[in-house]
Tab-separated table of C-alpha atoms in Angstrom:
chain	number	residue	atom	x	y	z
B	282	UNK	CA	-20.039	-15.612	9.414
B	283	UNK	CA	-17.540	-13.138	10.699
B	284	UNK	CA	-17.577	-15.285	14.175
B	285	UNK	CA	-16.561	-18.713	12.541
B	286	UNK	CA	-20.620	-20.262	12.488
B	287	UNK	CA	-22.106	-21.375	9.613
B	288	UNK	CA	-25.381	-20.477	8.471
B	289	UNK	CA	-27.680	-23.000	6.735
B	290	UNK	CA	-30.593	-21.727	4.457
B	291	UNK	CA	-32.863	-23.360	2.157
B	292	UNK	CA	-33.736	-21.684	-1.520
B	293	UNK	CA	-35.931	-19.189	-0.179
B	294	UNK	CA	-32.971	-18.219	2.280
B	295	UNK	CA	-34.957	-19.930	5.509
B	296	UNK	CA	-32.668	-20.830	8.098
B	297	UNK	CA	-32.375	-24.400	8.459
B	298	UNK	CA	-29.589	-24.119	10.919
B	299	UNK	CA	-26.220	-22.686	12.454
B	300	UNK	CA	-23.143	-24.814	13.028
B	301	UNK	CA	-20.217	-23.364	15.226
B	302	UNK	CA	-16.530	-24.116	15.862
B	303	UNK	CA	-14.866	-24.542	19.019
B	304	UNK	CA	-12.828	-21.246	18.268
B	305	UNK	CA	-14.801	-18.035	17.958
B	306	UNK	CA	-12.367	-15.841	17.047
B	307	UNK	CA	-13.011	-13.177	14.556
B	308	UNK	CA	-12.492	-13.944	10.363
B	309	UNK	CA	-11.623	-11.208	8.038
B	310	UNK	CA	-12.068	-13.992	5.274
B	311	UNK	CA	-13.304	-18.027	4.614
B	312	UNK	CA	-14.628	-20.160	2.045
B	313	UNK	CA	-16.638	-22.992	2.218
B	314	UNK	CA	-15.007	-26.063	0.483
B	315	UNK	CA	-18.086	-28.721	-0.461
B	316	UNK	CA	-17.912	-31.869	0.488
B	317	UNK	CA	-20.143	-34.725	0.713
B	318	UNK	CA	-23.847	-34.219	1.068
B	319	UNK	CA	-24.814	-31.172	2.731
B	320	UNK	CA	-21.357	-31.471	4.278
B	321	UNK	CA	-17.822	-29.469	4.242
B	322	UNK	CA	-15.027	-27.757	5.008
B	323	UNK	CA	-14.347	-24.332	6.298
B	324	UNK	CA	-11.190	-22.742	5.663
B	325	UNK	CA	-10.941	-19.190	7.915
B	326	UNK	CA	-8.941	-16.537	8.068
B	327	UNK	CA	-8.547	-15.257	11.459
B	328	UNK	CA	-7.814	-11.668	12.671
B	329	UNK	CA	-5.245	-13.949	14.611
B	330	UNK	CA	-2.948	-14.513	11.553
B	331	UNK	CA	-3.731	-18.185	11.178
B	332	UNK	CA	-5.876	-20.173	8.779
B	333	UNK	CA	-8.236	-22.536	11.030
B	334	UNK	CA	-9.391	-25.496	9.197
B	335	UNK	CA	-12.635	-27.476	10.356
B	336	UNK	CA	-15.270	-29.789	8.867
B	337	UNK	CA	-19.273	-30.160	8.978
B	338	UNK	CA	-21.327	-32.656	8.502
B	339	UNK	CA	-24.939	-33.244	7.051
B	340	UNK	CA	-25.434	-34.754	10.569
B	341	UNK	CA	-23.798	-31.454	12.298
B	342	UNK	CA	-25.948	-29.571	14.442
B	343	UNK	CA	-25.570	-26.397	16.808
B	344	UNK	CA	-22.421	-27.479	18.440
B	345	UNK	CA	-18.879	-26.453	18.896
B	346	UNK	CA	-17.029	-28.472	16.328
B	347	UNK	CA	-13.023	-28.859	16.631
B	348	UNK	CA	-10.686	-27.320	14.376
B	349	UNK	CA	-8.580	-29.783	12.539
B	350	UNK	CA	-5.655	-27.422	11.578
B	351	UNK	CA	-4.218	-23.680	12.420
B	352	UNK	CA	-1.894	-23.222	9.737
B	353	UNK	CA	0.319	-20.473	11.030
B	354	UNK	CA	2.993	-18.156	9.421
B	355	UNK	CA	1.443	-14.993	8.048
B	356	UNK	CA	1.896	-11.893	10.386
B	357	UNK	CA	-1.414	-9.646	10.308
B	358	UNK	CA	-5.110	-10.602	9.140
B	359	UNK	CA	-5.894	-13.138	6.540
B	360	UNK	CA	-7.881	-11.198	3.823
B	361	UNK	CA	-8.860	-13.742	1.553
B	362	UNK	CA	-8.297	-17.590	1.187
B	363	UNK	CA	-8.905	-19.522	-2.249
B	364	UNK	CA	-8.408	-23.426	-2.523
B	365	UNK	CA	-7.889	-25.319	-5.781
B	366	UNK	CA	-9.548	-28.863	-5.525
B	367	UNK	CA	-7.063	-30.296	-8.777
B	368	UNK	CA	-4.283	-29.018	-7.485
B	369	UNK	CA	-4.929	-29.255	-3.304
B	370	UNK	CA	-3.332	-25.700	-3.249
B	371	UNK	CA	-4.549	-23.414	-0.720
B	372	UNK	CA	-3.430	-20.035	-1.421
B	373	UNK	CA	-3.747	-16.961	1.338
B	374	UNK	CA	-3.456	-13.165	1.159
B	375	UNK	CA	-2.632	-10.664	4.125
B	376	UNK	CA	-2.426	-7.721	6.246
B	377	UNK	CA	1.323	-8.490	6.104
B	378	UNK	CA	2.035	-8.103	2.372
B	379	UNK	CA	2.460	-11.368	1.303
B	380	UNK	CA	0.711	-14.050	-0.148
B	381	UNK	CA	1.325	-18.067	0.826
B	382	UNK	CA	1.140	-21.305	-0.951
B	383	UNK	CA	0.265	-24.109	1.088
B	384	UNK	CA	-0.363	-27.867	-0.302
B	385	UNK	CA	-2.753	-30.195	1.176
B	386	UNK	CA	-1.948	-33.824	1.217
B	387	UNK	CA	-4.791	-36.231	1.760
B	388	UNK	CA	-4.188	-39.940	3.486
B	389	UNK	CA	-7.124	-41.622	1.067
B	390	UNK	CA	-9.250	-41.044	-1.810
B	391	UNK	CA	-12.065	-40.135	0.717
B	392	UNK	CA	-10.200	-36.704	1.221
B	393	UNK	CA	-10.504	-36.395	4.857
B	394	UNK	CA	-9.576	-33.089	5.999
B	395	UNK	CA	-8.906	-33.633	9.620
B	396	UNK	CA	-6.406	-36.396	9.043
B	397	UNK	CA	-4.337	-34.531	5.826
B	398	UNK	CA	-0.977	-33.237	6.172
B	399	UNK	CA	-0.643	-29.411	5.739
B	400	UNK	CA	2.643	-27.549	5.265
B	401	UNK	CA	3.548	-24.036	3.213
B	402	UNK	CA	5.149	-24.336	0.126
B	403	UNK	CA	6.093	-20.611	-0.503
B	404	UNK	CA	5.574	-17.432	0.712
B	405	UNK	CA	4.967	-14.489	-1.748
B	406	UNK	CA	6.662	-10.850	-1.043
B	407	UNK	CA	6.391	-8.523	-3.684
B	408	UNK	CA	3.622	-6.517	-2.751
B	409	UNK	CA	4.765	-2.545	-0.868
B	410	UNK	CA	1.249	-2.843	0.458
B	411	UNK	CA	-2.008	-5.283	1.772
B	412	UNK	CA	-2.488	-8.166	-0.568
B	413	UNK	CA	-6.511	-8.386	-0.655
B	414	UNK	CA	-7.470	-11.221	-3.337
B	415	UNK	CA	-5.728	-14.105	-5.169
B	416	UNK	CA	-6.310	-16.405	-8.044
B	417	UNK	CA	-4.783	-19.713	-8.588
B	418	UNK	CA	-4.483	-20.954	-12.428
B	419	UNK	CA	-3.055	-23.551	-14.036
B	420	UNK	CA	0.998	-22.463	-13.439
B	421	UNK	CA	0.445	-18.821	-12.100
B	422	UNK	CA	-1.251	-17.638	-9.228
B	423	UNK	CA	-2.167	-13.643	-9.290
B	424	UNK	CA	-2.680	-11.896	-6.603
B	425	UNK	CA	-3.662	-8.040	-6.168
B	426	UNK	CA	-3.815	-5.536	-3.102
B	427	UNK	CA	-3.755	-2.077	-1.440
B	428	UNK	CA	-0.500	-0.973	-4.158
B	429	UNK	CA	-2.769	-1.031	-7.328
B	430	UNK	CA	-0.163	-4.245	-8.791
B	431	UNK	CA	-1.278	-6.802	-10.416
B	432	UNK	CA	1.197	-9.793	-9.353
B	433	UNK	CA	1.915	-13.139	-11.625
B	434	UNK	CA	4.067	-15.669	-9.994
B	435	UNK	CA	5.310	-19.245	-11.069
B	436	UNK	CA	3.130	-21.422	-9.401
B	437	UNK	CA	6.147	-24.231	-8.735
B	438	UNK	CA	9.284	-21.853	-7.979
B	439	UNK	CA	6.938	-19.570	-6.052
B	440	UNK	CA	8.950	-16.429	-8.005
B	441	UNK	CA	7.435	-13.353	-9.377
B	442	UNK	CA	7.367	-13.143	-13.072
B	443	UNK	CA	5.928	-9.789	-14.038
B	444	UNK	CA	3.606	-7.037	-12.388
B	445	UNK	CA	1.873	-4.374	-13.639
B	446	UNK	CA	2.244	-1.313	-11.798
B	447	UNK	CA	-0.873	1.438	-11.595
B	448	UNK	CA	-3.140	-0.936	-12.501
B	449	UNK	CA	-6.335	1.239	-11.618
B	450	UNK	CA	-4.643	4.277	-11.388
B	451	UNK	CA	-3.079	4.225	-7.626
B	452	UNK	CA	-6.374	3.102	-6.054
B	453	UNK	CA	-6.297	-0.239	-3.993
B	454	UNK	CA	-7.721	-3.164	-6.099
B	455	UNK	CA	-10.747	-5.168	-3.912
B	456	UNK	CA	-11.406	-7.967	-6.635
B	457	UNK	CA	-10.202	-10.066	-9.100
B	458	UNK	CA	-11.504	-12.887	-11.791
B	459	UNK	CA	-10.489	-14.490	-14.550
B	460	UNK	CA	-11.710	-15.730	-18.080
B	461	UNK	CA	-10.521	-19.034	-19.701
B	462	UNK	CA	-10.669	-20.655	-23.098
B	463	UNK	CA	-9.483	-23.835	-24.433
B	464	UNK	CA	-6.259	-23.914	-25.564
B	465	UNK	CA	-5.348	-26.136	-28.970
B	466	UNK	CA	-4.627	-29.155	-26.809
B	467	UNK	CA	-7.894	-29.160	-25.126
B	468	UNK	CA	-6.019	-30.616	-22.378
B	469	UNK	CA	-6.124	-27.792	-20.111
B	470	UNK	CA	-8.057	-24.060	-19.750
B	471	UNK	CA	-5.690	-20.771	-20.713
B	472	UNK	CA	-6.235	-17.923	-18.847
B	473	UNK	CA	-7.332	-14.946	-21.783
B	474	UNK	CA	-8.356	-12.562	-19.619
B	475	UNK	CA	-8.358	-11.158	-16.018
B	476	UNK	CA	-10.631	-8.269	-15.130
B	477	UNK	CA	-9.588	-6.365	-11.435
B	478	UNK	CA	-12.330	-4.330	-10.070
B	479	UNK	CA	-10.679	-0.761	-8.121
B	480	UNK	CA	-11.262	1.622	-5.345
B	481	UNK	CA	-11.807	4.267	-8.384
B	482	UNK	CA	-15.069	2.980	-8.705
B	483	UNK	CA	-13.768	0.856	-12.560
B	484	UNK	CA	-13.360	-2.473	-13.782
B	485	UNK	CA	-10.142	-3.145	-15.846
B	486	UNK	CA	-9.655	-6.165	-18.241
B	487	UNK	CA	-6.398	-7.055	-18.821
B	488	UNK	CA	-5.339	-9.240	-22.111
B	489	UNK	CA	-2.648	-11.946	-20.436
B	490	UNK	CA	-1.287	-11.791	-24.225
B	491	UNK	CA	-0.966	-8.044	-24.773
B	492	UNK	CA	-1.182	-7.025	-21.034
B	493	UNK	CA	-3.209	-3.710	-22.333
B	494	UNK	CA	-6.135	-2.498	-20.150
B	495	UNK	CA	-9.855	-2.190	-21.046
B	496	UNK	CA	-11.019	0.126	-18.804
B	497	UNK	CA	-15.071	0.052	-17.859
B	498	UNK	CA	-16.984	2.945	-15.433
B	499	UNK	CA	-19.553	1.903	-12.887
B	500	UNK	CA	-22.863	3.789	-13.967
B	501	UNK	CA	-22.394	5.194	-10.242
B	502	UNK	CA	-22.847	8.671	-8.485
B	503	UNK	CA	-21.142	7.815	-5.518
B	504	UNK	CA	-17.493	8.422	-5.214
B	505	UNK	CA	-16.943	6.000	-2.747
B	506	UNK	CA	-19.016	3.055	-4.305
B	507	UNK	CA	-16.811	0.669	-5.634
B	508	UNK	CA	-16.761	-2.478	-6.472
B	509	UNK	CA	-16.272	-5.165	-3.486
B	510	UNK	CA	-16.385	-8.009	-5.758
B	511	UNK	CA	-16.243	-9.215	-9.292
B	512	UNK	CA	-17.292	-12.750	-10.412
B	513	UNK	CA	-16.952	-14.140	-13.823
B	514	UNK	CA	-20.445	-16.360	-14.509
B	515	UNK	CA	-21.658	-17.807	-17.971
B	516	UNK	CA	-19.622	-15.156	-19.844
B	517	UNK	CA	-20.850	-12.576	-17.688
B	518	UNK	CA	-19.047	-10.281	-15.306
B	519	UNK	CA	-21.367	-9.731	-12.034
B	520	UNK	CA	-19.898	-6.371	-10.223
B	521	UNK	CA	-21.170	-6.035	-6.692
B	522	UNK	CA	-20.442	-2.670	-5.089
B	523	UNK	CA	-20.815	-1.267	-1.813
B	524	UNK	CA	-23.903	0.548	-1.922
B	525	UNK	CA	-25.299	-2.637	-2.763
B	526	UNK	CA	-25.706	-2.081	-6.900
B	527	UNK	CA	-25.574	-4.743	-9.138
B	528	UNK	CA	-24.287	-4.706	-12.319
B	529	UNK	CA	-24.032	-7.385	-15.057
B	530	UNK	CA	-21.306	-6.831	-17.989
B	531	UNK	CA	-21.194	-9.014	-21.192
B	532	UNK	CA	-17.652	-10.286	-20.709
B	533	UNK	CA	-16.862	-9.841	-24.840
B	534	UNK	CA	-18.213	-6.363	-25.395
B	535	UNK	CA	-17.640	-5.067	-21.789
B	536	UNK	CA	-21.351	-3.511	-22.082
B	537	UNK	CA	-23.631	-3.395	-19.233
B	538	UNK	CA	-27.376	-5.397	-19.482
B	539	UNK	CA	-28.379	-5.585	-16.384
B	540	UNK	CA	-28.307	-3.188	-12.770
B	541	UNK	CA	-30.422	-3.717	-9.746
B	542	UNK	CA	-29.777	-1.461	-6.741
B	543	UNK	CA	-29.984	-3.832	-3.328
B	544	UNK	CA	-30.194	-2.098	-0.399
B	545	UNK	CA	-29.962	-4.980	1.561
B	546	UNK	CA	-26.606	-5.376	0.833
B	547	UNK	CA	-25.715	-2.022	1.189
B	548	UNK	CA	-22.299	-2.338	3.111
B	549	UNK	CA	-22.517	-5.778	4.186
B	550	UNK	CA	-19.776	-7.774	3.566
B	551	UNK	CA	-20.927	-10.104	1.132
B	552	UNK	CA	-17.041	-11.742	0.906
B	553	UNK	CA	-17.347	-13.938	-2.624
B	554	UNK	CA	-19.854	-15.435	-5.198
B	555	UNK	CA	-19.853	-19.100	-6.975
B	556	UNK	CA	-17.415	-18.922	-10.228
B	557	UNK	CA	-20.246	-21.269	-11.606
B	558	UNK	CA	-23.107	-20.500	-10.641
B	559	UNK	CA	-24.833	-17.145	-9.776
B	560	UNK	CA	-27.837	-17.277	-6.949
């Protein structure tokens, strides 16, 4: 939650029970890393600038649980952190303009968070406003903010290697996902497409090949509904907006099959959804 607890809830969404950390501060942004069991790791982005880093357990209760790390360096809120598991790259976006690449070295093969070794391995200016979202792939990670750009930089050199400018038509861009296929070696996933979802209310696909948008309208009446978050699931591009409408988009055809307006969610801020799997 947006005061560092975490909420446990069965399938039916029952609370089972709240876990806190020692430090309440406020988060503009987290995401929970699994871990063993009903056990993990939180990774929060503090209105403070800093990245606090704790753990749960199945055995955790309602209790004030220490923070392991505060990973410092950014200079205004932390909008968004994402974590790749292969690569033990977390990556961070901000209130400052920048982005950061920090890499996570673990002791054992248990991966125990409060004993690994933390330290930034680049930080990302490039951006002439905030940098909302991020996405880490295999040697690029792409991140996209306030400016309308669309940002690709080297993944090892930490350099920018193109933008496109515009990108929804000067309107900040809220969300990002991508789309993979198999390349020839079958030895790793190749990025084919990334689809950005705009504060002018569109979704825009973007061919990494022949960087050429695809531009999609929200079936929506409401000028400022747009879309808070885009998720890429089974081929299918789930759009959540802020009025709480739901709309699923067959990722080859870009046509809509499904909407659902939910008014409890109307607003809220619902941060991210599972790249796997859609509850």
């Amino acid at each position: 939650t947006a005061h560092n607890r975490i909420i446990r809830m069965r399938a039916d969404f029952e609370t089972c029970d709240t876990i806190g950390c020692e430090e309440k501060c406020i988060l503009y942004s987290g995401l929970l890393v699994p871990g063993m069991g009903r056990g993990g790791t939180v990774l929060a982005g503090s209105v403070f600038s800093k990245i606090l880093v704790w753990t749960f357990s199945a055995d955790s209760s309602d209790s004030e649980l220490p923070v392991h790390h505060r990973l410092s360096g950014h200079e205004g809120v932390i909008f968004s952190v994402q974590y790749d598991n292969d690569k033990q790259l977390i990556c961070s976006t901000s209130d400052d303009r920048s982005a950061r690449i920090w890499k996570v070295t673990f002791g054992d093969v248990t991966r125990a968070w409060d004993s690994a070794q933390i330290h930034l391995v680049h930080s990302l200016f490039g951006h002439s406003a905030r940098v909302f979202r991020s996405v880490i792939l295999d040697s690029n990670v792409i991140t996209v903010g306030e400016d309308s750009k669309i940002s690709v930089w080297d993944l090892e050199t930490g350099k920018l290697e193109r933008a496109y400018e515009n990108a929804h038509a000067g309107s900040q861009i809220w969300s990002i996902a991508v789309k993979t296929c198999q390349s020839r070696s079958k030895e790793e996933n190749k990025v084919s497409e990334v689809t950005t979802g705009g504060g002018n209310g569109s979704l825009q696909t973007w061919s990494v090949e022949k960087p050429v948008p695809v531009h999609v309208n929200l079936p929506t009446t409401e000028k400022d509904d747009i879309p808070k978050i885009v998720g890429l699931v089974n081929n299918k591009f789930y759009v959540l907006t802020n009025y709480g409408n739901l709309f699923i988009f067959d990722s080859f055809v870009h046509d809509m099959i499904y909407s659902q307006q939910l008014p409890a969610l109307k607003n809220y801020a619902v941060l991210d959804l599972d790249n796997k799997v859609m509850f």
